[in-house]
């Protein structure tokens, strides 16, 4: 493989993560992200507002639920309404009137998973728009450009993402390309003072590849890291091992974003036998509230130095007998010193 | 002297502040289970679907200013759930999470009228999502017992106007049947402890036959009903026009101190015509229909604008009060209703970069927080939030219109308001 180019960075990336407490037994941490649109307590669940809206929930409802960061999809917004319009509307914050933080993804994942006619090259992801048939190239530079226009507080590098169930040389190729694309994103990023660019660790389910990726990407001084390439159909056993490997090698003083987990894709409208969408909105509010409350409870338990007990209680409630807890979960917890039952 | 029976519910009282040119301005007092609620007339009822304002959770509904004290439920959406409600025991108001609201239960949903031909001498049918529910008078009253609304439309035969031309025979039958249903239901109400606090609304039928309409009005007025529903005046804008004469004659026969409701009429211009002919209460489904076609109500009801505002409007880029654009035509939606000149269609490309609120100066949640461009985006991307935001604006705008009517009546300016609305009608 070609040698990885040395990273370019203008200055040391800001430390946006403040650690408040760490579990003495496991690797759990409670902290606070300091972002341009206010602080965010971690661990945190980010509701997904794909097209500048959280399905039927208003910004005010989301705020009332305690949400301080949510996610927007660059792929969708890049197509409709497009970065130029959003820029005119004073960024994504202005367009949807969201006063707190936003994280946007690079657009790469959706492109590959949603668009049948997409092709990945060293340049970027080439695809055909489903709306007007136009051919476009989403390069690392273009992805950062769009995200700069959106103005989100955290932006993601464009990565070469392959399915976690894929094997063979493609996984290695994607991992090294993601490193090269990270460097191109860093170079193209116009607003490092206002927007925090996160790297995304790849390497599939191969421990060696993942370790290499970790070693290289952590050389780049980015404000945060995401663990990517998981939640794509791999077994839970493989999943937790890759997560554990990643967190063991990522710097402690920077935030870790696990991608694709807890992403609540909206339930289908047709499943509910009502002629009033209000039924859905009640459920969405409940679901988001549940997720946010859960994270908040996790955080409190870390701060109060009783995270292992919290985990045991939670699992007990969910599964009853410890023997009923799925083995992958038992193993994962054991690997960080938490035993059930 | 016998003390007044404390069990007897406080009598609902309609007091008229004034009557001018046939329009009644006043208040209905002593409403509700506790007898302390009030409603203004002329007024409207909050339109609901299956017991909930469309698209809106309670949280969002409470953000709307001027929500009417009484909400409309439809039997068509609730009849099939009556067993659950009966078991619940505490009434539909609590079940739907609106224990504070006054409730009126109509037979049908004004937006989706049901197929004709199912009324018999003994029963009337309504259509829910699960299909047809056939109701005799006793089944009907059993359902009302489970619902425990404050007011409910009596079982009635409303099919005299279903065909193009009403036969006198059919009109007569609609009156006869409805009176029979009414007498049966009143009798059943006497025997029901639970329904003592609910009021039956008598239904005036008779198709387009004057004689039958008058007979229906006179006979129904003899019964101890709480108010009257004027049925069969709905249809296309053209048909209401021809029925206005009938409407005046009917209301002239009704007692002054009982409220008059009309079903199927909700557009601003038609509302005013009906108020002038003695109607007090309307359904608010028009804002819902506008929402479903991606439209926002923008018609002005500011009949005494301040001169500076008028100048701004004239010079500004927004269209607010304007003469009708004849080229306006949008796709019909599932409501099978054409867009009116009282609204703008946010799906149109010209709103893509319009960063103004739906209506400048509107105090609703949507106008205070979002732009036309954002609503346009939500509609184009089929996002559910579009319905939420549009419904909030459309309801608030519509309730504001009714407030303006009451104020105009109070200050003797209804003619100005009417002229303003008329200018904006197509």
XYZ file of C-alpha atoms in Angstrom:
767
model
C 0.000 0.000 0.000
C 1.164 3.547 -0.617
C 2.578 5.292 2.430
C 0.037 7.358 4.213
C 0.682 11.068 3.745
C 1.519 12.982 6.893
C -1.500 14.748 8.326
C -1.984 18.416 7.763
C -3.418 20.480 10.540
C -3.296 24.183 11.085
C -3.174 24.041 14.821
C -3.853 21.708 17.649
C -7.455 20.615 17.609
C -9.577 21.923 20.509
C -10.201 19.649 23.458
C -13.943 19.660 23.438
C -14.403 16.879 25.948
C -14.321 17.439 29.682
C -14.267 14.255 31.724
C -16.421 14.458 34.811
C -16.169 10.915 36.110
C -14.757 7.544 35.166
C -15.890 4.138 36.298
C -13.049 2.497 38.214
C -14.018 -0.925 36.992
C -15.120 -0.598 33.376
C -14.195 2.020 30.825
C -17.391 3.968 31.267
C -17.004 7.731 31.397
C -19.312 10.606 32.183
C -18.405 13.891 30.636
C -19.402 17.109 29.013
C -18.932 18.126 25.421
C -18.256 21.804 24.946
C -19.679 22.710 21.593
C -20.471 25.994 19.858
C -24.189 25.636 20.593
C -23.830 24.768 24.219
C -22.686 21.945 26.501
C -23.837 18.361 26.067
C -23.734 15.843 28.897
C -22.357 12.433 27.895
C -23.041 9.577 27.427
C -25.741 10.869 25.138
C -28.146 9.557 22.583
C -28.598 11.724 19.495
C -32.047 11.656 17.883
C -31.887 11.450 14.128
C -33.497 14.306 12.237
C -32.736 13.154 8.731
C -34.257 15.925 6.663
C -33.975 18.886 9.068
C -36.851 17.549 11.122
C -37.253 14.914 13.816
C -40.169 13.261 12.051
C -43.308 14.809 13.556
C -41.639 16.378 16.561
C -41.084 20.108 16.790
C -37.775 21.664 17.817
C -39.481 22.914 20.942
C -40.646 19.443 21.951
C -37.159 18.105 21.439
C -35.709 20.859 23.552
C -38.305 20.172 26.242
C -37.252 16.514 26.287
C -33.735 17.655 27.166
C -32.134 16.988 23.815
C -29.058 19.135 23.273
C -27.647 17.510 20.151
C -29.258 15.802 17.225
C -28.226 14.465 13.886
C -28.865 15.585 10.326
C -28.147 13.636 7.159
C -25.907 15.387 4.657
C -26.953 13.108 1.824
C -30.613 14.035 2.059
C -30.090 17.700 2.863
C -27.457 18.016 0.189
C -30.085 17.035 -2.347
C -33.096 18.736 -0.838
C -33.072 21.628 -0.169
C -29.369 21.829 -0.989
C -26.446 23.578 0.726
C -26.873 26.919 -1.037
C -30.398 27.397 0.241
C -29.453 26.285 3.728
C -26.608 28.727 3.760
C -29.075 31.492 2.832
C -31.261 30.376 5.704
C -28.357 30.890 8.130
C -27.212 27.300 8.185
C -29.054 24.199 9.267
C -29.604 25.716 12.716
C -31.338 28.696 11.137
C -33.263 26.629 8.605
C -34.865 24.341 11.152
C -34.683 26.837 14.012
C -32.753 24.517 16.306
C -30.872 26.392 19.014
C -28.708 23.533 20.263
C -26.094 21.339 18.652
C -26.135 19.454 15.397
C -23.999 16.648 14.066
C -24.009 15.874 10.370
C -22.703 12.739 8.773
C -20.645 12.830 5.586
C -23.321 11.572 3.239
C -21.226 8.583 2.249
C -23.081 5.877 4.096
C -26.514 6.777 2.740
C -25.160 7.131 -0.686
C -23.787 3.657 -0.698
C -26.731 2.085 1.041
C -29.592 3.956 -0.621
C -28.420 4.531 -4.130
C -28.234 1.560 -6.429
C -26.043 3.296 -8.955
C -23.132 4.354 -6.802
C -19.488 3.632 -7.388
C -16.534 4.217 -5.117
C -13.199 5.359 -6.529
C -10.170 7.047 -5.020
C -11.763 10.354 -6.002
C -14.894 9.803 -4.025
C -18.333 8.274 -4.339
C -19.896 8.744 -7.719
C -23.642 8.424 -7.946
C -26.773 9.174 -9.859
C -29.376 11.340 -8.115
C -32.664 9.467 -7.703
C -34.570 12.720 -8.197
C -33.225 14.111 -11.421
C -30.852 11.465 -12.752
C -27.847 13.782 -12.602
C -24.452 12.255 -11.971
C -22.532 13.665 -9.049
C -19.316 12.998 -7.292
C -19.206 13.144 -3.532
C -15.552 13.650 -2.707
C -14.032 14.262 0.724
C -13.694 17.907 -0.300
C -17.300 18.203 -1.458
C -18.625 16.483 1.653
C -16.769 18.916 3.898
C -17.898 21.807 1.710
C -21.542 20.824 2.104
C -21.139 20.316 5.830
C -19.418 23.692 6.111
C -22.493 25.243 4.502
C -24.786 23.345 6.851
C -22.834 24.735 9.783
C -23.232 21.766 12.099
C -21.212 21.675 15.312
C -19.742 18.254 14.603
C -19.007 17.145 11.058
C -17.886 13.703 9.945
C -15.143 12.778 7.530
C -16.134 11.074 4.326
C -15.131 7.458 4.846
C -15.026 4.481 2.526
C -17.527 2.322 4.333
C -18.079 -1.323 3.557
C -20.536 -3.686 5.108
C -19.290 -5.297 8.302
C -20.104 -8.693 6.857
C -17.738 -8.133 3.955
C -14.445 -9.995 3.885
C -11.364 -9.946 1.697
C -9.091 -7.218 0.304
C -11.891 -4.692 -0.065
C -11.963 -4.193 3.701
C -8.269 -3.339 3.801
C -8.576 -1.060 0.789
C -11.450 0.806 2.413
C -9.563 1.205 5.661
C -6.488 2.771 4.050
C -8.596 4.917 1.763
C -10.513 6.225 4.762
C -7.241 7.419 6.255
C -6.332 9.214 3.032
C -9.815 10.709 2.882
C -9.502 11.867 6.471
C -6.430 13.860 5.506
C -8.208 15.364 2.546
C -11.132 16.327 4.769
C -8.839 17.965 7.286
C -7.190 19.927 4.476
C -10.520 21.008 2.980
C -12.156 22.016 6.237
C -12.779 25.773 6.141
C -14.160 26.294 9.622
C -12.204 24.352 12.230
C -12.955 27.050 14.782
C -16.724 26.611 14.436
C -17.115 23.004 13.388
C -15.471 19.912 14.855
C -14.342 17.322 12.330
C -14.426 13.746 13.618
C -12.452 10.870 12.147
C -14.125 7.501 11.618
C -12.241 4.336 12.529
C -12.745 1.584 9.963
C -11.293 -1.900 9.505
C -14.425 -4.011 9.573
C -14.310 -7.004 11.899
C -10.597 -7.583 11.392
C -8.719 -6.781 14.600
C -5.424 -6.145 12.803
C -6.924 -3.791 10.279
C -8.807 -1.963 12.969
C -5.679 -1.659 15.082
C -3.789 -0.214 12.110
C -6.542 2.261 11.457
C -6.569 3.307 15.099
C -2.806 3.762 15.123
C -2.840 5.948 12.025
C -5.944 8.014 12.650
C -5.004 8.840 16.223
C -1.886 10.475 14.838
C -4.173 13.134 13.391
C -5.144 15.764 15.835
C -8.906 15.811 15.289
C -11.343 16.855 18.049
C -13.066 13.466 18.180
C -13.345 9.930 16.829
C -16.179 7.797 15.642
C -16.218 4.019 15.575
C -17.574 3.148 12.188
C -18.238 0.140 10.038
C -20.322 -1.691 12.625
C -24.064 -2.242 13.166
C -24.369 -3.719 9.720
C -25.504 -7.221 10.433
C -22.460 -8.616 12.181
C -23.009 -10.788 15.236
C -23.119 -9.071 18.578
C -20.087 -11.038 19.687
C -17.971 -9.613 16.898
C -19.518 -6.210 17.413
C -18.563 -5.752 21.039
C -15.036 -6.975 20.481
C -14.405 -4.332 17.827
C -15.922 -1.654 20.048
C -13.744 -2.735 22.979
C -10.633 -2.784 20.808
C -11.408 0.688 19.512
C -12.059 2.254 22.891
C -8.908 0.719 24.297
C -6.807 2.545 21.712
C -8.620 5.863 21.415
C -7.351 8.832 23.412
C -9.137 9.299 26.709
C -9.472 13.029 26.426
C -11.501 12.979 23.211
C -15.123 11.983 22.646
C -16.015 8.621 21.080
C -19.072 8.360 18.836
C -20.402 4.876 18.134
C -22.175 5.138 14.827
C -25.326 3.378 13.781
C -26.417 2.255 17.225
C -29.759 3.331 18.628
C -30.660 4.891 15.337
C -34.397 4.798 15.611
C -35.680 4.562 12.097
C -39.279 5.647 12.232
C -41.833 2.903 12.443
C -43.908 2.642 9.356
C -47.008 4.794 9.222
C -49.121 2.021 7.860
C -48.556 -0.157 10.893
C -50.720 1.990 13.037
C -54.400 1.734 12.276
C -55.368 5.299 12.763
C -56.208 8.120 10.449
C -54.445 10.618 12.636
C -50.681 11.031 12.623
C -50.840 12.308 16.198
C -50.675 8.662 17.305
C -47.196 8.412 15.790
C -46.025 11.625 17.345
C -46.966 10.459 20.831
C -44.902 7.325 20.264
C -41.926 9.206 18.897
C -41.902 11.538 21.863
C -42.062 8.552 24.173
C -39.262 6.710 22.393
C -36.923 9.677 22.322
C -37.726 10.478 25.942
C -36.921 6.900 26.883
C -33.552 6.903 25.129
C -32.536 10.262 26.537
C -33.599 9.303 30.046
C -31.667 6.068 29.811
C -28.464 7.858 28.857
C -28.999 10.387 31.599
C -29.415 7.584 34.123
C -26.250 5.909 32.841
C -24.354 9.138 33.248
C -25.557 9.708 36.785
C -24.517 6.211 37.756
C -20.999 6.837 36.438
C -20.723 10.131 38.295
C -21.970 8.459 41.469
C -19.466 5.641 41.025
C -22.041 2.893 40.757
C -22.052 2.143 37.059
C -21.476 -1.619 37.470
C -24.501 -1.834 39.796
C -26.569 0.162 37.338
C -25.678 -2.279 34.590
C -26.579 -5.247 36.785
C -29.942 -3.715 37.713
C -30.716 -2.824 34.133
C -29.889 -6.276 32.845
C -31.838 -7.774 35.692
C -34.917 -5.788 34.731
C -34.550 -6.588 31.062
C -33.764 -10.272 31.316
C -34.747 -11.394 34.774
C -32.323 -14.171 35.490
C -28.628 -13.467 34.671
C -28.518 -16.714 32.721
C -31.091 -15.283 30.355
C -28.873 -12.379 29.435
C -27.440 -12.948 25.922
C -23.945 -14.383 26.007
C -22.397 -11.656 23.907
C -23.518 -9.086 26.460
C -22.236 -11.160 29.383
C -18.853 -11.574 27.682
C -18.575 -7.916 26.727
C -19.298 -6.825 30.272
C -16.923 -9.403 31.711
C -14.131 -8.064 29.508
C -14.339 -4.758 31.378
C -14.729 -6.301 34.778
C -18.512 -6.285 35.221
C -20.073 -9.589 36.183
C -23.784 -10.295 36.216
C -25.594 -12.277 38.914
C -91.215 26.050 49.411
C -89.384 23.097 47.906
C -85.620 23.544 47.687
C -84.246 23.138 44.224
C -83.129 19.585 43.589
C -79.361 19.657 43.990
C -78.929 16.679 41.667
C -80.377 18.548 38.729
C -77.662 19.885 36.461
C -77.402 23.622 36.167
C -79.377 24.630 33.185
C -77.414 25.694 30.181
C -78.224 29.295 29.399
C -77.812 31.117 26.130
C -77.784 34.860 26.567
C -77.732 37.128 23.572
C -75.769 40.339 23.866
C -77.222 41.658 20.652
C -78.850 40.625 17.411
C -78.005 42.700 14.379
C -79.186 41.928 10.836
C -79.975 38.397 11.869
C -76.556 37.791 13.433
C -76.580 36.627 17.023
C -73.779 37.623 19.388
C -73.755 36.131 22.838
C -72.604 33.502 25.294
C -73.706 30.051 26.287
C -73.179 29.633 29.996
C -73.354 26.885 32.609
C -71.921 24.270 30.322
C -70.143 21.059 31.180
C -70.391 18.504 33.928
C -69.527 21.089 36.566
C -71.782 23.666 34.972
C -69.232 26.457 34.988
C -67.979 26.556 31.400
C -68.834 29.191 28.829
C -68.839 29.341 25.056
C -68.973 32.378 22.798
C -71.266 32.608 19.829
C -70.797 32.895 16.935
C -68.107 30.302 17.392
C -66.658 27.061 16.157
C -65.865 23.651 17.563
C -62.411 22.089 17.553
C -62.339 19.484 14.793
C -60.868 16.126 15.815
C -60.146 12.795 14.214
C -60.669 9.794 16.444
C -60.707 12.090 19.436
C -57.543 13.977 18.734
C -56.876 17.229 16.915
C -55.312 16.094 13.621
C -51.500 15.840 13.708
C -51.322 17.322 17.170
C -50.294 15.852 20.489
C -51.849 17.572 23.501
C -48.625 19.423 24.082
C -48.829 21.067 20.661
C -52.591 21.649 20.839
C -52.078 23.651 24.007
C -49.701 25.938 22.189
C -52.488 27.189 19.961
C -54.176 30.402 21.039
C -57.935 30.637 21.078
C -58.787 26.931 21.002
C -62.577 26.674 21.347
C -64.039 25.465 24.610
C -65.907 22.677 22.836
C -64.408 19.955 20.664
C -66.247 17.913 18.066
C -65.999 14.145 18.151
C -67.489 11.983 15.466
C -69.483 8.855 16.089
C -68.101 7.457 12.855
C -64.632 7.309 14.415
C -65.706 6.174 17.875
C -68.691 3.865 17.457
C -66.571 0.789 16.799
C -64.685 1.382 20.067
C -67.746 1.618 22.218
C -67.125 -1.593 24.111
C -63.718 -0.392 25.209
C -65.215 2.942 26.220
C -68.020 1.252 28.109
C -65.482 -0.756 30.058
C -63.411 2.358 30.674
C -66.509 3.835 32.301
C -65.178 7.324 32.728
C -66.264 8.795 29.444
C -64.562 9.618 26.194
C -63.267 13.006 27.346
C -60.936 11.433 29.853
C -60.105 8.582 27.492
C -58.797 10.904 24.807
C -56.918 13.010 27.327
C -59.202 16.026 27.078
C -61.036 15.938 30.412
C -61.246 19.724 30.506
C -62.862 20.139 27.132
C -66.555 20.347 26.391
C -67.512 17.669 23.911
C -70.018 17.501 21.103
C -70.548 14.210 19.359
C -71.757 14.391 15.763
C -72.922 11.403 13.756
C -70.629 11.779 10.807
C -67.265 13.239 9.937
C -67.834 16.341 7.790
C -64.667 15.649 5.826
C -65.512 12.128 4.812
C -69.252 11.818 4.301
C -70.375 8.236 4.247
C -72.131 6.305 1.507
C -75.832 6.914 1.203
C -78.638 4.416 1.227
C -78.156 2.896 4.640
C -80.791 4.645 6.676
C -83.841 2.601 7.526
C -86.886 3.259 9.670
C -85.110 1.591 12.522
C -81.451 2.349 12.099
C -78.700 4.637 10.860
C -75.189 3.529 9.904
C -71.832 5.195 10.343
C -68.540 4.173 8.781
C -65.367 3.811 10.811
C -61.946 2.514 9.777
C -63.182 -0.970 10.588
C -66.276 -0.709 8.463
C -69.957 -0.081 8.932
C -71.619 0.224 12.320
C -75.382 -0.001 12.231
C -77.240 1.647 15.083
C -80.813 1.435 16.262
C -81.945 4.079 18.719
C -81.083 1.839 21.656
C -77.655 0.939 20.373
C -77.047 4.589 19.613
C -77.974 5.620 23.128
C -75.883 2.828 24.603
C -72.899 4.224 22.748
C -73.658 7.723 23.999
C -73.811 6.318 27.514
C -70.294 5.045 27.088
C -69.090 8.319 25.570
C -70.849 10.695 27.965
C -70.426 13.789 25.795
C -71.808 17.150 26.852
C -73.888 17.440 23.686
C -74.653 14.905 21.012
C -76.402 14.999 17.681
C -79.472 12.848 17.804
C -79.755 9.878 15.502
C -81.196 11.283 12.280
C -81.855 10.656 8.609
C -79.695 13.065 6.664
C -79.976 11.552 3.234
C -82.714 13.665 1.743
C -80.138 15.847 0.036
C -77.943 13.059 -1.244
C -79.433 12.903 -4.678
C -79.331 15.764 -7.122
C -83.009 16.543 -6.737
C -84.888 15.808 -3.587
C -88.205 14.185 -3.961
C -90.852 15.498 -1.612
C -91.465 11.965 -0.498
C -87.853 11.472 0.495
C -87.763 14.826 2.264
C -90.873 13.930 4.207
C -89.408 10.590 5.201
C -86.244 12.237 6.493
C -88.311 14.458 8.767
C -90.589 11.650 9.966
C -87.741 9.296 10.706
C -85.678 11.910 12.457
C -88.576 12.886 14.704
C -89.199 9.261 15.533
C -85.548 8.713 16.366
C -85.631 11.861 18.481
C -88.628 10.762 20.501
C -87.119 7.329 21.045
C -83.810 8.748 22.114
C -85.398 11.256 24.462
C -87.305 8.446 26.115
C -84.156 6.372 26.483
C -82.364 9.378 27.916
C -84.968 9.729 30.631
C -84.217 6.167 31.677
C -80.489 6.742 31.836
C -78.877 8.208 34.922
C -75.556 8.661 33.164
C -77.027 10.665 30.320
C -78.812 13.191 32.509
C -75.859 15.512 32.150
C -75.715 15.211 28.370
C -77.813 17.277 26.016
C -79.495 15.978 22.904
C -79.234 18.190 19.841
C -82.299 17.909 17.640
C -81.620 17.613 13.919
C -83.530 19.676 11.362
C -84.027 17.748 8.137
C -86.318 18.111 5.135
C -84.034 18.293 2.128
C -84.732 21.228 -0.158
C -88.452 21.183 0.397
C -89.526 24.307 2.258
C -92.675 22.806 3.674
C -90.805 19.883 5.125
C -88.057 22.063 6.504
C -90.572 24.182 8.345
C -92.343 21.140 9.657
C -89.073 19.692 10.876
C -88.151 22.940 12.622
C -91.503 23.380 14.316
C -91.840 19.803 15.434
C -88.290 19.473 16.660
C -88.638 22.729 18.587
C -91.519 21.216 20.530
C -89.214 18.578 22.007
C -86.986 19.214 25.034
C -83.767 19.339 23.071
C -80.744 21.391 24.109
C -80.144 22.880 20.684
C -80.553 22.323 16.970
C -78.378 20.974 14.201
C -79.145 22.254 10.720
C -78.399 19.296 8.534
C -78.358 18.982 4.761
C -77.154 22.452 3.887
C -73.665 21.251 2.973
C -72.515 20.518 -0.531
C -70.721 22.496 -3.171
C -70.461 26.280 -2.781
C -73.191 26.622 -5.363
C -75.645 24.479 -3.487
C -75.254 26.407 -0.243
C -76.164 29.556 -2.150
C -79.490 28.098 -3.177
C -80.206 26.883 0.310
C -79.593 30.111 2.159
C -83.203 31.103 1.723
C -84.296 27.839 3.276
C -81.861 28.421 6.100
C -83.374 31.780 7.055
C -86.841 30.322 7.079
C -85.756 27.440 9.262
C -83.961 29.504 11.907
C -86.934 31.851 12.093
C -88.915 28.914 13.498
C -86.413 28.052 16.177
C -86.433 29.391 19.729
C -83.979 32.175 20.388
C -82.521 30.833 23.579
C -81.169 27.552 22.168
C -77.992 27.242 20.103
C -78.083 26.496 16.358
C -75.301 24.384 14.908
C -74.705 23.689 11.246
C -72.702 20.816 9.816
C -70.627 20.671 6.675
C -70.130 24.428 6.399
C -66.723 25.747 7.327
C -65.347 28.109 4.685
C -65.057 31.751 5.822
C -67.484 33.251 3.287
C -70.084 30.565 3.894
C -69.692 30.935 7.639
C -70.595 34.616 7.408
C -73.630 33.898 5.234
C -74.894 31.422 7.779
C -74.277 33.699 10.749
C -76.419 36.295 9.014
C -79.152 33.705 8.888
C -79.130 32.870 12.574
C -76.506 30.131 12.897
C -74.360 30.098 16.054
C -71.836 27.260 15.842
C -69.677 25.751 13.105
C -67.300 22.883 12.594
C -63.629 23.765 12.062
C -62.692 21.196 9.446
C -61.742 23.783 6.821
C -58.322 24.453 8.390
C -57.757 20.685 8.419
C -58.596 20.337 4.738
C -56.197 23.147 3.901
C -53.483 21.378 5.908
C -54.018 18.133 4.022
C -53.405 19.836 0.711
C -50.218 21.462 1.998
C -51.821 24.877 2.222
C -51.718 27.637 4.779
C -54.655 29.920 5.500
C -53.589 33.455 4.696
C -56.847 35.347 4.219
C -57.079 38.590 6.097
C -59.801 39.269 8.639
C -58.314 42.538 9.732
C -61.194 44.749 8.724
C -59.635 47.798 10.325
C -56.017 47.620 9.292
C -53.685 50.323 10.429
C -52.808 52.489 7.407
C -49.071 51.826 7.744
C -49.587 48.080 7.529
C -51.719 48.456 4.432
C -48.970 50.446 2.786
C -46.375 47.847 3.709
C -48.554 45.099 2.330
C -49.106 46.940 -0.887
C -45.434 47.595 -1.358
C -44.180 44.332 0.041
C -43.483 41.140 -1.820
C -46.017 39.110 0.096
C -49.480 38.547 -1.113
C -51.938 38.967 1.697
C -55.088 40.750 0.668
C -55.220 40.353 -3.034
C -57.632 39.733 -5.810
C -57.881 36.175 -6.885
C -55.244 34.701 -9.125
C -57.341 32.870 -11.671
C -54.549 30.529 -12.662
C -54.398 28.938 -9.281
C -55.176 25.277 -9.429
C -53.658 22.525 -7.394
C -53.981 18.777 -7.402
C -56.902 17.573 -5.413
C -55.984 15.662 -2.326
C -57.645 12.795 -0.619
C -60.229 15.265 0.680
C -61.347 15.794 -2.918
C -61.376 19.472 -2.275
C -60.046 22.192 -4.448
C -57.761 24.794 -2.988
C -59.555 28.032 -2.164
C -58.471 31.623 -2.496
C -58.193 31.857 1.269
C -54.881 30.003 1.275
C -51.445 29.602 -0.317
C -49.984 26.309 -1.473
C -46.623 25.853 0.182
C -45.626 23.141 -2.271
C -45.227 25.747 -5.009
C -41.657 26.370 -6.068
C -41.854 30.081 -5.350
C -41.803 29.372 -1.619
C -38.523 27.488 -1.789
C -36.513 30.563 -0.821
C -39.174 32.556 0.946
C -37.884 33.194 4.452
C -40.966 35.018 5.630
C -43.416 33.413 8.053
C -46.653 31.982 6.643
C -48.507 35.150 7.632
C -46.617 38.204 8.766
C -47.639 39.194 12.270
C -49.347 35.886 13.045
C -48.621 34.921 16.668
C -48.900 31.162 16.141
C -46.097 28.709 16.968
C -45.339 28.058 13.304
C -45.119 31.709 12.277
C -43.067 32.609 15.332
C -40.527 29.852 14.699
C -40.453 28.869 11.071
C -40.380 30.102 7.524
C -42.296 29.371 4.357
C -39.074 27.918 2.939
C -38.874 25.394 5.767
C -42.511 24.328 5.411
C -41.983 24.005 1.664
C -38.987 21.743 2.313
C -40.960 19.594 4.769
C -43.759 19.156 2.244
C -41.448 18.349 -0.639
C -39.630 15.741 1.462
C -42.907 14.291 2.796
C -42.014 14.956 6.391
C -44.713 14.593 9.029
C -43.702 17.832 10.693
C -45.302 19.731 7.803
C -48.727 18.576 8.968
C -48.003 19.481 12.573
C -46.863 23.005 11.808
C -49.502 23.748 9.188
C -52.288 22.454 11.419
C -51.151 24.711 14.247
C -51.120 27.753 12.010
C -54.379 26.949 10.236
C -56.306 26.340 13.435
C -54.986 29.481 15.072
C -55.720 31.563 11.995
C -59.256 30.169 11.798
C -59.989 30.709 15.483
C -58.667 34.244 15.054
C -61.209 34.725 12.270
C -64.057 33.812 14.607
C -62.731 36.158 17.232
C -62.742 38.894 14.582
C -66.372 38.090 13.741
C -67.387 38.511 17.353
C -65.492 41.751 17.673
C -66.953 43.084 14.443
C -70.440 42.275 15.660
C -69.733 43.954 18.955
C -68.575 47.156 17.262
C -71.166 47.008 14.465
C -68.540 46.480 11.788
C -69.625 43.157 10.348
C -70.352 44.709 6.972
C -66.696 45.686 6.658
C -65.494 42.235 7.620
C -67.933 40.673 5.204
C -66.755 42.909 2.395
C -63.126 42.060 3.163
C -63.805 38.318 3.114
C -65.924 38.610 0.008
C -63.091 40.391 -1.812
C -60.846 37.412 -1.099
C -63.349 34.748 -2.075
C -63.052 33.234 -5.510
